[in-house]
């Protein structure tokens, strides 16, 4: 279990490494929501997503012996880049198991950051087994995507910054919407946010087909999505909540929200037109939930986390072209 | 002539109206430049460009009588939106003369913000005459695009914020690169920057065909570009420097830089891929100058102003598609 002090410690480790992304206000978004909406754009973060926060917090706590043997991770792309970048900064070799159909930009960036990329088939391969084999062979430490206290504390610095920035604006947030794959970002962020604002409601937002955390929050136990679940959000395709993350999330979170692929695409167009931010599908779900009216925003102060912006230009252009405005 | 106190006064008027845009650092950009490069993303500003700053500073100083008669402006689109938004905030009617081939998003946004849009042919019409006629007919005040002390002081708050933000980062900027149409943004910004950092070099960046300020800085008098000049940068098509802006700029600026349309397109792709910012052509010239090596950036601290992000999705998609990575 992690506590507020763990997140403060992670923030100290990340000082000068991760960007303190701004909290942005948009009149167009306020108008669409009928209330105040602040955007935390982690697409502006180093490697284009929040993942550097957890990855660096983890890798910086390896023993010299562990660091010398290198690490291995599995990821659809954002955790991959975060781990590769953290490894480059700390001089640790990184091997990353990635789906062969991951966005090309994510594959290329991971390699450019110095990561050794090993690809597998997302629908037939077992990435955890591949990573375990590499770890066993090399004596490498596995860097989990979410279910580890160092990862959760690192990602929680997003929530810590939101709390600090709301305080600087003299604003009491009513609700914070955060995308959810395995649940690490929201578990850490909720820990920080609830410490600063005990009354704030923190909600997961997931793709419709990957609503495992929403259903788990309802049933009280870790539910699993169908094996044939599909979504445009390549970054949010966890089939079941993490064990450690769910223990935190069941205590701290409000109910879960979901959005459709069409609503995600619409949110990406809104971000292009009004926010001037490049947002990837998985990064757009919280914004989509506000724009699609999945939660009451009128006369409330809401914070929306945009978790990343690593999207291939072909998909991005296609989504822009299909817009009506 | 404007002084530092005018810019501070403008900043006070803009408090709570304009966004204090962040100063963003990107590892990818630092690597490309071989030095420190900070980005001031005015694409994240209200109406998607810095123009709200000058427009609001101007409109907020109208007499009640002037405000009641309304204002008229001519603009390719960003000043148009800034004036329309300022008018909406202050309850002042705004009429805007815009080229009929202005980016559709700029035309639509100006109307949505409440501006009365009057279109003309960019290559045959005389927008100043059209605006003068409207002003004469209605008794409306003309809101200049750049050549007025209220406008210059308002835009100068960009430079004031850069100076403050560099101080917060404990960083002494060696050079600041700013796009230049009529020269209002850079005149005001240089006034603020030179006050805070007397040794800083401030450079204009213009499209190749619209290098009037570069040549004027060299000759010491206001030069004019050819009538058939063309550029992808719809926001930077001034044919000659402003009278007042050039008086300021000749005293404060270093030499001028230029970039090609191809370099602008490349910079827009870099901003998509690495900065996750939507940047319009005219907003990308300063970034393009760094990426194209138009100025030494190795082992220096440079600041690049990205002035706006109002670009139609068709053009944006076409530019992304032509990329090689």
XYZ file of C-alpha atoms in Angstrom:
650
model
C 0.000 0.000 0.000
C 1.266 3.487 -0.721
C 0.822 6.683 1.270
C 1.119 10.379 0.499
C 4.768 10.472 1.605
C 5.664 7.873 -1.042
C 4.336 10.195 -3.721
C 6.202 13.167 -2.299
C 9.376 11.077 -2.325
C 8.740 10.114 -5.944
C 8.229 13.783 -6.826
C 11.623 14.585 -5.315
C 13.273 11.861 -7.411
C 11.554 13.148 -10.554
C 12.609 16.761 -9.995
C 14.483 17.882 -13.116
C 13.618 14.615 -14.921
C 9.875 14.811 -15.555
C 8.154 18.013 -16.667
C 5.720 19.656 -14.247
C 3.021 19.827 -16.900
C 0.734 22.864 -16.650
C -2.946 22.824 -15.723
C -4.636 24.361 -18.735
C -7.976 26.123 -18.901
C -9.897 26.428 -22.146
C -12.882 28.716 -22.601
C -14.219 26.416 -25.340
C -14.097 23.450 -23.003
C -15.668 25.408 -20.156
C -18.500 26.352 -22.501
C -18.991 22.783 -23.692
C -19.092 21.580 -20.084
C -21.100 24.436 -18.612
C -18.587 24.597 -15.780
C -14.888 24.878 -15.072
C -12.735 22.199 -16.663
C -8.982 22.094 -16.171
C -6.820 19.902 -18.360
C -3.631 18.198 -17.176
C -1.819 17.551 -20.469
C 0.608 14.682 -19.892
C 1.002 14.531 -23.658
C 3.477 17.377 -23.028
C 5.462 15.091 -20.699
C 8.889 13.633 -21.532
C 8.298 10.696 -23.982
C 4.790 12.025 -24.647
C 2.988 10.366 -21.732
C 2.960 10.191 -17.924
C 4.766 6.840 -17.949
C 8.252 8.280 -17.380
C 7.125 9.171 -13.854
C 6.608 5.608 -12.643
C 9.396 4.137 -14.739
C 12.031 6.549 -13.465
C 10.813 6.222 -9.889
C 11.235 2.447 -10.221
C 14.566 2.331 -12.035
C 16.177 4.950 -9.803
C 15.625 2.632 -6.816
C 17.394 -0.419 -8.279
C 20.468 -1.640 -6.419
C 23.762 -1.204 -8.335
C 23.765 -4.960 -8.902
C 20.229 -4.963 -10.328
C 20.996 -1.930 -12.462
C 24.012 -3.712 -13.942
C 21.875 -6.691 -15.038
C 19.307 -4.500 -16.783
C 15.515 -4.578 -16.736
C 12.726 -5.990 -18.859
C 9.212 -4.620 -19.357
C 6.146 -5.360 -21.472
C 4.037 -2.542 -22.812
C 1.882 -1.427 -25.721
C 4.131 1.577 -26.052
C 3.948 4.338 -23.481
C 5.395 2.378 -20.562
C 7.951 1.096 -23.089
C 9.118 4.621 -23.875
C 9.089 5.630 -20.229
C 11.227 2.646 -19.243
C 13.604 3.131 -22.185
C 14.056 6.814 -21.364
C 14.540 6.148 -17.649
C 17.098 3.489 -18.545
C 18.930 5.909 -20.820
C 19.018 8.549 -18.083
C 20.271 6.075 -15.472
C 22.561 3.956 -17.657
C 20.440 0.813 -17.274
C 19.904 -1.591 -20.210
C 16.196 -1.963 -21.020
C 14.493 -4.804 -22.941
C 10.862 -4.159 -23.850
C 8.300 -6.700 -25.047
C 5.839 -4.879 -27.319
C 2.923 -5.992 -29.505
C 3.973 -6.125 -33.165
C 0.944 -3.979 -34.062
C 1.743 -1.235 -31.542
C 1.644 2.281 -33.031
C 4.765 2.605 -35.177
C 5.748 5.848 -33.471
C 5.787 4.048 -30.126
C 7.947 1.224 -31.479
C 10.355 3.623 -33.187
C 10.576 6.014 -30.267
C 11.292 3.167 -27.854
C 14.179 2.031 -30.051
C 15.432 5.596 -30.485
C 15.440 6.030 -26.729
C 17.790 3.059 -26.537
C 15.349 0.282 -25.648
C 15.871 -3.262 -26.992
C 12.458 -4.029 -28.512
C 11.103 -7.614 -28.684
C 7.764 -7.886 -30.519
C 4.947 -10.444 -30.075
C 1.398 -11.032 -31.364
C -1.064 -9.131 -29.162
C -3.856 -11.678 -29.626
C -1.978 -14.997 -29.462
C 1.283 -14.340 -27.607
C 1.828 -14.155 -23.830
C 3.870 -11.048 -23.158
C 4.292 -11.774 -19.486
C 5.761 -15.201 -20.231
C 8.155 -13.712 -22.797
C 9.266 -11.081 -20.300
C 9.661 -13.707 -17.540
C 11.862 -15.838 -19.814
C 14.119 -12.893 -20.588
C 14.267 -11.977 -16.915
C 15.197 -15.534 -15.924
C 17.824 -15.811 -18.641
C 19.519 -12.496 -17.868
C 18.759 -12.063 -14.218
C 16.950 -8.886 -15.221
C 14.366 -7.184 -12.997
C 10.858 -6.954 -14.478
C 9.434 -3.420 -14.459
C 5.669 -3.838 -13.980
C 3.347 -1.554 -15.932
C 1.237 -0.660 -12.920
C 1.073 -3.201 -10.124
C 4.003 -2.064 -8.003
C 4.264 0.558 -5.306
C 7.158 2.404 -7.003
C 5.186 2.623 -10.243
C 1.990 3.723 -8.512
C 3.836 6.345 -6.455
C 5.580 7.706 -9.559
C 2.369 8.010 -11.569
C 0.751 9.551 -8.480
C 2.877 12.648 -8.948
C 0.333 13.591 -11.625
C -2.310 13.820 -8.909
C 0.096 15.559 -6.561
C 0.750 18.258 -9.163
C -2.969 18.650 -9.867
C -3.574 19.154 -6.135
C -0.761 21.719 -5.919
C -1.876 23.539 -9.056
C -5.517 23.683 -7.941
C -4.328 25.138 -4.635
C -2.256 27.737 -6.522
C -5.405 28.661 -8.479
C -7.365 28.777 -5.229
C -9.719 26.229 -6.729
C -11.364 23.265 -5.026
C -11.853 20.500 -7.610
C -15.172 18.666 -7.372
C -14.120 15.745 -9.558
C -11.062 14.425 -11.356
C -11.381 12.111 -14.361
C -8.488 9.788 -15.152
C -8.102 7.118 -17.813
C -7.659 3.586 -16.523
C -5.854 0.580 -17.944
C -4.318 -1.387 -15.090
C -5.136 1.441 -12.711
C -1.701 2.675 -11.616
C -2.080 6.306 -12.665
C -5.418 6.718 -10.929
C -4.415 4.755 -7.811
C -1.423 7.009 -7.188
C -3.198 10.172 -8.262
C -6.228 9.463 -6.068
C -3.937 8.881 -3.084
C -2.433 12.333 -3.546
C -5.706 14.067 -4.433
C -7.708 12.619 -1.545
C -5.001 13.729 0.869
C -5.222 17.327 -0.370
C -8.972 17.407 -1.062
C -10.760 14.704 0.994
C -14.100 15.463 -0.660
C -12.953 15.259 -4.285
C -14.501 12.512 -6.430
C -12.016 10.617 -8.571
C -13.435 8.585 -11.460
C -11.935 6.061 -13.854
C -12.680 6.401 -17.554
C -12.279 3.273 -19.712
C -13.095 2.223 -23.283
C -16.500 0.469 -23.460
C -15.032 -2.943 -24.190
C -12.391 -2.633 -21.459
C -14.665 -1.747 -18.544
C -13.053 -4.184 -16.101
C -12.339 -1.553 -13.442
C -15.821 -0.034 -13.698
C -17.414 -3.449 -13.175
C -14.910 -4.341 -10.487
C -15.725 -1.179 -8.556
C -19.398 -2.177 -8.747
C -18.970 -5.819 -7.727
C -16.160 -5.260 -5.262
C -13.907 -7.887 -6.818
C -11.559 -7.936 -9.791
C -13.632 -8.572 -12.913
C -12.212 -9.518 -16.315
C -13.190 -8.416 -19.831
C -13.813 -10.807 -22.717
C -10.793 -12.037 -24.664
C -12.159 -10.573 -27.892
C -12.494 -7.026 -26.502
C -11.331 -4.367 -28.975
C -10.745 -0.614 -28.707
C -9.028 2.189 -30.572
C -7.290 2.941 -27.249
C -4.154 0.820 -27.582
C -2.876 2.158 -24.244
C -5.886 1.006 -22.200
C -6.228 -2.671 -23.055
C -5.792 -4.235 -19.622
C -8.148 -7.193 -19.163
C -8.416 -6.985 -15.385
C -7.433 -4.458 -12.707
C -4.093 -4.837 -10.964
C -4.206 -6.506 -7.567
C -2.443 -3.716 -5.719
C -4.030 -0.927 -7.762
C -7.524 -2.310 -7.195
C -6.957 -2.532 -3.451
C -6.259 1.207 -3.514
C -8.899 2.096 -6.073
C -11.788 0.283 -4.353
C -11.123 2.396 -1.257
C -10.658 5.768 -2.948
C -12.634 5.983 -6.182
C -16.139 6.959 -7.207
C -17.982 4.980 -9.881
C -16.364 4.224 -13.221
C -17.234 5.776 -16.592
C -16.880 4.421 -20.115
C -16.709 5.981 -23.587
C -17.070 4.646 -27.122
C -14.428 4.741 -29.846
C -16.528 7.340 -31.681
C -16.534 9.572 -28.595
C -12.769 9.168 -28.305
C -12.303 10.248 -31.925
C -14.556 13.255 -31.351
C -12.511 14.223 -28.281
C -9.287 13.980 -30.306
C -10.794 16.396 -32.824
C -11.897 18.751 -30.052
C -8.367 18.722 -28.641
C -6.980 19.522 -32.106
C -9.384 22.326 -32.773
C -9.772 23.955 -29.374
C -6.917 22.832 -27.118
C -4.212 22.614 -29.824
C -2.980 19.443 -28.172
C -2.083 16.225 -29.982
C -3.844 13.521 -27.980
C -3.693 9.764 -28.557
C -6.869 7.647 -28.313
C -6.158 6.300 -24.820
C -5.203 9.798 -23.702
C -8.536 11.234 -24.801
C -11.009 9.111 -22.820
C -11.393 11.463 -19.839
C -11.946 14.431 -22.144
C -14.387 12.300 -24.144
C -16.357 11.511 -20.988
C -16.837 15.245 -20.341
C -17.732 16.091 -23.946
C -20.129 13.145 -24.225
C -21.893 14.159 -21.031
C -21.017 10.952 -19.180
C -20.864 12.931 -15.931
C -22.453 16.155 -14.670
C -20.042 19.052 -15.229
C -22.370 22.059 -15.067
C -21.423 24.498 -12.300
C -18.678 22.157 -11.124
C -14.901 22.281 -11.202
C -13.604 19.225 -13.042
C -10.064 18.165 -13.841
C -9.388 15.964 -16.833
C -6.111 14.103 -17.263
C -4.904 13.748 -20.849
C -2.461 10.908 -20.383
C -0.532 10.855 -23.649
C -0.095 11.997 -27.227
C 1.745 9.164 -28.965
C -0.390 8.534 -32.019
C 0.703 7.650 -35.548
C 0.218 10.438 -38.047
C -1.817 8.184 -40.401
C -4.453 7.400 -37.762
C -4.421 10.982 -36.522
C -4.953 12.386 -40.010
C -7.746 9.905 -40.695
C -9.536 10.964 -37.511
C -9.152 14.655 -38.346
C -10.426 14.121 -41.886
C -13.624 12.410 -40.760
C -14.597 15.454 -38.679
C -17.548 17.562 -39.726
C -16.250 20.965 -38.642
C 6.942 54.549 -27.840
C 6.225 52.013 -25.137
C 8.137 51.265 -21.977
C 8.302 48.371 -19.551
C 5.605 49.855 -17.313
C 3.130 49.809 -20.228
C 3.611 46.056 -20.535
C 3.197 45.536 -16.813
C -0.033 47.554 -16.971
C -1.238 45.413 -19.875
C -0.420 42.262 -17.890
C -2.577 43.522 -15.029
C -5.490 44.130 -17.426
C -5.079 40.640 -18.894
C -5.029 38.911 -15.519
C -7.788 36.285 -15.554
C -8.475 36.931 -19.260
C -5.433 35.579 -21.075
C -3.751 32.316 -20.081
C -0.245 32.496 -18.663
C 1.028 29.902 -21.109
C 3.756 27.617 -19.752
C 7.375 27.570 -20.875
C 7.878 24.014 -22.094
C 11.100 22.060 -22.346
C 11.447 19.107 -24.671
C 14.343 16.660 -24.525
C 13.868 15.887 -28.229
C 14.168 19.572 -29.099
C 17.172 20.038 -26.830
C 18.830 17.131 -28.605
C 18.037 18.499 -32.053
C 19.421 21.895 -31.055
C 22.403 20.696 -29.060
C 21.462 23.161 -26.357
C 18.581 24.259 -24.178
C 15.450 25.298 -26.054
C 12.340 26.486 -24.244
C 9.055 26.767 -26.075
C 6.410 29.398 -25.310
C 3.264 27.790 -26.744
C 0.794 30.575 -27.481
C -1.211 28.006 -29.434
C -2.526 27.123 -25.956
C -3.727 30.718 -25.516
C -7.389 31.772 -25.545
C -8.530 31.793 -29.243
C -5.451 29.703 -30.136
C -2.967 32.556 -30.587
C -1.328 35.427 -28.694
C -3.615 37.991 -30.363
C -6.129 38.167 -27.502
C -3.442 39.927 -25.477
C -3.182 43.020 -27.642
C -6.836 43.033 -28.628
C -8.104 42.930 -25.060
C -5.549 45.499 -23.913
C -6.839 47.806 -26.661
C -10.572 47.246 -26.283
C -10.475 47.498 -22.492
C -9.180 51.073 -22.826
C -11.971 52.369 -25.067
C -14.111 55.154 -23.651
C -17.739 54.147 -22.931
C -18.728 56.196 -25.964
C -16.256 54.433 -28.241
C -17.229 51.055 -26.834
C -20.891 51.750 -27.622
C -20.095 52.477 -31.306
C -18.146 49.248 -31.737
C -14.822 48.529 -33.405
C -13.585 47.329 -36.771
C -10.435 45.346 -37.547
C -8.809 43.642 -40.538
C -6.970 40.391 -40.107
C -6.114 37.108 -41.756
C -7.626 35.387 -38.786
C -5.794 35.400 -35.474
C -6.209 39.104 -34.733
C -9.792 38.626 -35.910
C -10.454 35.998 -33.263
C -8.637 37.972 -30.601
C -10.694 41.100 -31.325
C -13.956 39.131 -31.510
C -13.241 37.407 -28.195
C -12.194 40.660 -26.502
C -15.378 42.283 -27.809
C -17.469 39.410 -26.471
C -15.825 39.709 -23.060
C -16.296 43.482 -22.932
C -19.672 43.742 -24.652
C -18.276 45.651 -27.648
C -19.568 44.964 -31.193
C -16.746 43.837 -33.491
C -16.659 43.937 -37.302
C -13.736 42.100 -38.888
C -12.528 42.366 -42.487
C -10.972 39.005 -43.435
C -9.573 37.519 -46.660
C -12.106 35.171 -48.235
C -9.380 32.482 -48.460
C -8.447 32.701 -44.789
C -8.309 29.293 -43.054
C -11.894 28.161 -42.612
C -11.367 27.473 -38.930
C -10.338 31.114 -38.440
C -13.395 32.425 -40.285
C -15.744 30.100 -38.416
C -14.194 30.714 -35.023
C -14.359 34.479 -35.503
C -18.081 34.220 -36.251
C -18.636 31.838 -33.339
C -16.926 34.299 -31.030
C -19.504 36.876 -32.075
C -17.546 38.822 -34.674
C -19.303 40.273 -37.739
C -17.121 38.954 -40.592
C -16.741 40.889 -43.867
C -14.670 39.016 -46.487
C -12.511 40.437 -49.332
C -10.057 39.137 -51.954
C -6.564 38.991 -50.454
C -4.795 39.750 -53.743
C -7.031 42.418 -55.276
C -8.980 44.016 -52.413
C -7.798 46.755 -50.045
C -8.688 45.637 -46.568
C -7.592 48.870 -44.959
C -9.916 50.886 -47.214
C -12.820 48.546 -46.484
C -12.199 48.886 -42.759
C -11.870 52.679 -43.031
C -15.219 52.874 -44.843
C -16.941 50.851 -42.132
C -15.303 52.958 -39.449
C -16.401 56.192 -41.117
C -19.942 54.945 -41.630
C -20.443 53.703 -38.072
C -18.108 55.925 -36.124
C -16.298 52.739 -35.140
C -12.742 52.714 -33.820
C -10.251 50.769 -35.947
C -8.277 48.180 -33.961
C -4.859 48.027 -35.640
C -3.194 44.620 -36.010
C 0.126 45.804 -34.668
C 0.952 49.471 -35.101
C -0.467 50.879 -31.890
C 1.014 51.183 -28.425
C -1.881 49.353 -26.737
C -1.512 46.439 -29.141
C 2.271 46.315 -28.790
C 2.076 46.488 -24.992
C -0.522 43.703 -24.907
C 1.495 41.361 -27.133
C 4.552 42.283 -25.084
C 3.118 40.371 -22.152
C 4.382 37.262 -23.980
C 7.929 38.548 -23.524
C 7.188 39.624 -19.957
C 6.038 36.102 -19.095
C 9.078 34.569 -20.786
C 11.322 36.819 -18.702
C 9.482 35.898 -15.501
C 9.470 32.195 -16.328
C 13.182 32.167 -17.206
C 13.874 33.860 -13.870
C 11.773 31.213 -12.090
C 13.877 28.534 -13.808
C 17.030 30.426 -12.844
C 17.921 30.503 -16.520
C 19.499 33.348 -18.493
C 18.239 33.172 -22.085
C 20.884 33.862 -24.732
C 18.408 34.371 -27.561
C 14.685 34.582 -28.162
C 13.193 33.840 -31.585
C 9.835 35.375 -32.449
C 7.795 35.251 -35.637
C 7.246 38.590 -37.333
C 4.426 39.895 -39.490
C 3.933 43.575 -38.747
C 6.244 43.271 -35.769
C 3.955 43.986 -32.822
C 4.566 40.780 -30.891
C 8.323 41.069 -31.114
C 8.401 44.829 -30.445
C 6.499 44.433 -27.190
C 8.245 41.237 -26.211
C 11.707 42.657 -26.881
C 10.867 45.686 -24.733
C 10.059 43.395 -21.805
C 12.904 40.952 -22.428
C 15.605 43.587 -22.809
C 14.515 45.183 -19.563
C 14.896 41.892 -17.692
C 17.903 40.552 -19.628
C 19.809 43.441 -21.259
C 22.195 41.071 -23.054
C 19.579 38.796 -24.622
C 19.439 38.702 -28.428
C 15.951 38.897 -29.867
C 15.530 37.825 -33.494
C 12.660 38.027 -35.953
C 11.787 34.970 -38.010
C 9.872 35.522 -41.254
C 8.813 33.452 -44.259
C 11.361 33.752 -47.102
C 9.057 35.761 -49.361
C 7.988 38.091 -46.546
C 11.430 39.148 -45.320
C 10.585 42.861 -45.092
C 11.647 43.227 -41.460
C 14.893 41.306 -41.990
C 15.821 43.606 -44.880
C 14.611 46.671 -43.039
C 16.798 45.831 -40.052
C 19.740 45.598 -42.474
C 19.061 48.800 -44.385
C 17.780 50.816 -41.450
C 14.590 51.842 -43.241
C 11.233 50.204 -43.843
C 11.573 47.920 -46.860
C 8.672 46.366 -48.749
C 8.214 42.883 -50.233
C 7.031 42.200 -53.786
C 3.298 42.208 -54.407
C 3.395 38.614 -55.649
C 4.994 37.253 -52.464
C 3.445 33.962 -51.335
C 3.826 31.836 -48.210
C 2.092 29.005 -46.431
C 2.156 31.275 -43.358
C -1.170 33.061 -43.708
C -0.574 34.893 -40.426
C 2.708 36.510 -41.466
C 1.896 38.224 -44.741
C 2.685 41.821 -43.863
C 4.332 43.605 -46.791
C 6.251 46.155 -44.763
C 7.058 46.673 -41.074
C 4.815 48.868 -38.975
C 6.035 52.417 -38.430
C 5.858 52.292 -34.658
C 6.934 48.659 -34.394
C 9.950 49.259 -36.607
C 11.031 52.248 -34.531
C 11.160 49.900 -31.544
C 12.556 46.907 -33.389
C 15.460 48.756 -35.037
C 16.663 49.771 -31.572
C 16.210 46.427 -29.813
C 16.576 43.529 -32.232
C 19.403 41.428 -33.594
C 19.476 40.390 -37.247
C 16.451 38.790 -38.873
C 16.078 35.149 -39.917
C 13.952 33.531 -42.618
C 12.625 30.031 -43.246
C 11.157 28.250 -46.267
C 7.671 26.751 -46.508
C 9.255 23.271 -46.495
C 11.041 24.069 -43.242
C 7.789 25.314 -41.742
C 6.038 22.066 -42.689
C 8.874 20.056 -41.165
C 8.604 22.076 -37.943
C 4.850 21.432 -37.806
C 5.577 17.701 -38.047
C 8.228 17.950 -35.324
C 5.719 19.716 -33.075
C 3.176 16.952 -33.743
C 5.577 14.124 -33.097
C 7.710 15.465 -30.269
C 5.943 18.428 -28.659
C 2.363 17.148 -29.090
C 1.338 20.697 -29.976
C -0.885 21.671 -32.894
C 0.972 24.534 -34.552
C -0.177 26.605 -37.518
C 2.290 27.509 -40.300
C 2.907 31.070 -39.122
C 3.260 29.815 -35.570
C 6.001 27.378 -36.538
C 8.605 29.706 -38.100
C 10.706 30.262 -34.966
C 10.795 26.531 -34.264
C 11.633 25.964 -37.933
C 14.566 28.358 -37.684
C 16.040 26.302 -34.827
C 15.444 22.943 -36.518
C 16.828 24.168 -39.856
C 19.957 25.480 -38.163
C 19.338 29.105 -39.133
C 21.015 30.219 -35.920
C 23.603 28.694 -33.581
C 21.844 26.895 -30.729
C 24.576 24.555 -29.458
C 25.444 25.189 -25.805
C 23.046 28.132 -25.706
C 19.726 28.769 -24.018
C 17.169 29.686 -26.655
C 13.497 30.532 -26.325
C 11.159 29.923 -29.233
C 7.708 31.499 -29.406
C 5.024 29.361 -31.048
C 2.518 32.056 -31.827
C -0.608 30.108 -32.742
C -2.287 26.843 -33.655
C -5.235 27.807 -35.840
C -4.834 25.567 -38.842
C -7.483 23.781 -40.890
C -7.567 20.036 -40.400
C -7.258 19.377 -44.166
C -3.971 21.280 -44.472
C -2.720 19.848 -41.205
C -3.476 16.283 -42.257
C -1.819 16.826 -45.638
C 1.344 18.098 -43.946
C 1.412 15.145 -41.537
C 0.900 12.653 -44.352
C 3.849 13.934 -46.372
C 6.233 13.247 -43.470
C 8.844 10.528 -43.791
C 8.864 9.283 -40.207
